[in-house]
C-alpha positions as a LaTeX table, in Angstrom:
\begin{tabular}{lrrr}
\hline
Residue & $x$ (\AA) & $y$ (\AA) & $z$ (\AA) \\
\hline
Met1 & 73.16 & 92.35 & 51.49 \\
Lys2 & 74.54 & 92.51 & 55.04 \\
Gln3 & 77.15 & 89.86 & 54.19 \\
Val4 & 78.25 & 91.77 & 51.09 \\
Met5 & 78.73 & 94.97 & 53.09 \\
Ala6 & 80.63 & 93.08 & 55.80 \\
Asn7 & 82.93 & 91.60 & 53.14 \\
Leu8 & 83.54 & 95.04 & 51.63 \\
Arg9 & 84.40 & 96.52 & 55.02 \\
Ala10 & 86.79 & 93.63 & 55.75 \\
Ala11 & 88.47 & 94.09 & 52.36 \\
Ala12 & 88.87 & 97.83 & 52.97 \\
Arg13 & 90.51 & 97.20 & 56.36 \\
Thr14 & 92.89 & 94.67 & 54.83 \\
Ala15 & 93.81 & 96.97 & 51.95 \\
Ser16 & 94.50 & 99.89 & 54.27 \\
Asn17 & 97.13 & 97.82 & 56.12 \\
Leu18 & 99.03 & 96.89 & 52.96 \\
Pro19 & 101.99 & 98.92 & 51.68 \\
Ala20 & 101.81 & 101.20 & 48.67 \\
Leu21 & 104.76 & 100.63 & 46.35 \\
Ser22 & 106.68 & 103.11 & 44.23 \\
Gln23 & 107.65 & 102.25 & 40.66 \\
Leu24 & 111.19 & 101.55 & 41.88 \\
Gln25 & 109.92 & 99.13 & 44.54 \\
Ile26 & 107.72 & 97.38 & 41.97 \\
Ala27 & 110.71 & 97.12 & 39.61 \\
Gln28 & 112.78 & 95.55 & 42.38 \\
Arg29 & 109.95 & 93.17 & 43.27 \\
Trp30 & 109.48 & 92.05 & 39.67 \\
Arg31 & 113.20 & 92.24 & 38.83 \\
Leu32 & 112.48 & 94.46 & 35.82 \\
Asp33 & 113.80 & 97.81 & 34.71 \\
Ala34 & 111.84 & 100.99 & 35.45 \\
Asp35 & 110.79 & 101.56 & 31.83 \\
Thr36 & 109.17 & 98.13 & 31.65 \\
Val37 & 107.35 & 98.72 & 34.92 \\
Arg38 & 106.04 & 102.10 & 33.68 \\
Lys39 & 104.77 & 100.38 & 30.54 \\
Ile40 & 102.99 & 97.66 & 32.55 \\
Ile41 & 101.44 & 100.27 & 34.86 \\
Arg42 & 100.21 & 102.24 & 31.85 \\
Glu43 & 98.83 & 99.12 & 30.10 \\
His44 & 96.87 & 98.10 & 33.21 \\
His45 & 95.62 & 101.65 & 33.85 \\
Leu46 & 96.78 & 101.64 & 37.46 \\
Ser47 & 95.91 & 104.75 & 39.41 \\
Pro48 & 98.27 & 105.89 & 42.15 \\
Val49 & 96.96 & 105.80 & 45.69 \\
Pro50 & 96.66 & 109.10 & 47.54 \\
Gly51 & 99.27 & 109.84 & 50.15 \\
Pro52 & 101.87 & 112.27 & 51.44 \\
Trp53 & 104.69 & 111.04 & 49.19 \\
Lys54 & 106.21 & 113.00 & 46.29 \\
Arg55 & 106.27 & 110.18 & 43.73 \\
Ala56 & 103.34 & 107.99 & 42.72 \\
Arg57 & 102.73 & 104.84 & 44.72 \\
Tyr58 & 100.51 & 101.94 & 43.79 \\
Ser59 & 98.30 & 99.66 & 45.83 \\
Met60 & 99.71 & 96.27 & 46.73 \\
Leu61 & 96.35 & 94.77 & 45.75 \\
Asp62 & 96.80 & 96.18 & 42.23 \\
Val63 & 100.33 & 94.77 & 42.06 \\
Trp64 & 99.05 & 91.35 & 43.13 \\
Arg65 & 96.23 & 91.57 & 40.58 \\
Ile66 & 98.80 & 92.10 & 37.81 \\
Glu67 & 100.81 & 89.18 & 39.19 \\
Gly68 & 97.73 & 86.97 & 38.90 \\
Ile69 & 97.01 & 86.57 & 42.61 \\
Pro70 & 93.25 & 85.96 & 43.08 \\
His71 & 91.48 & 88.67 & 45.09 \\
Thr72 & 90.28 & 86.16 & 47.70 \\
Val73 & 93.87 & 85.04 & 48.30 \\
Ala74 & 95.13 & 88.63 & 48.44 \\
Leu75 & 92.60 & 89.44 & 51.17 \\
Asp76 & 93.65 & 86.47 & 53.33 \\
Thr77 & 95.85 & 88.17 & 55.93 \\
Ser78 & 97.51 & 84.87 & 56.92 \\
Leu79 & 99.13 & 84.74 & 53.45 \\
His80 & 100.44 & 88.32 & 53.36 \\
Gly81 & 103.88 & 87.40 & 54.68 \\
Asp82 & 104.53 & 85.11 & 51.72 \\
Leu83 & 102.81 & 87.39 & 49.19 \\
Leu84 & 104.90 & 90.43 & 50.18 \\
Glu85 & 108.16 & 88.64 & 49.32 \\
Pro86 & 109.79 & 89.63 & 46.01 \\
Leu87 & 109.03 & 87.32 & 43.11 \\
Ala88 & 111.45 & 84.48 & 42.51 \\
\hline
\end{tabular}
């Protein structure tokens, strides 16, 4: 149980250091139009993350999940530089 809690705390720290993306930023990352991105967000039931911004922003972990990045890979901070690059 201690290991599980330690893993959860580590994941929370990692997630808090990742950017939250707007729909426009996701569209640029995926090279799709805004309507398609809205549809994908709706289909995956993504909830916006809380924050001080006016428009909804979405967790980078959720974006990676949609892209098919395994959760264990997404939490590996040594890979974040490559994972944050726009898709090819």
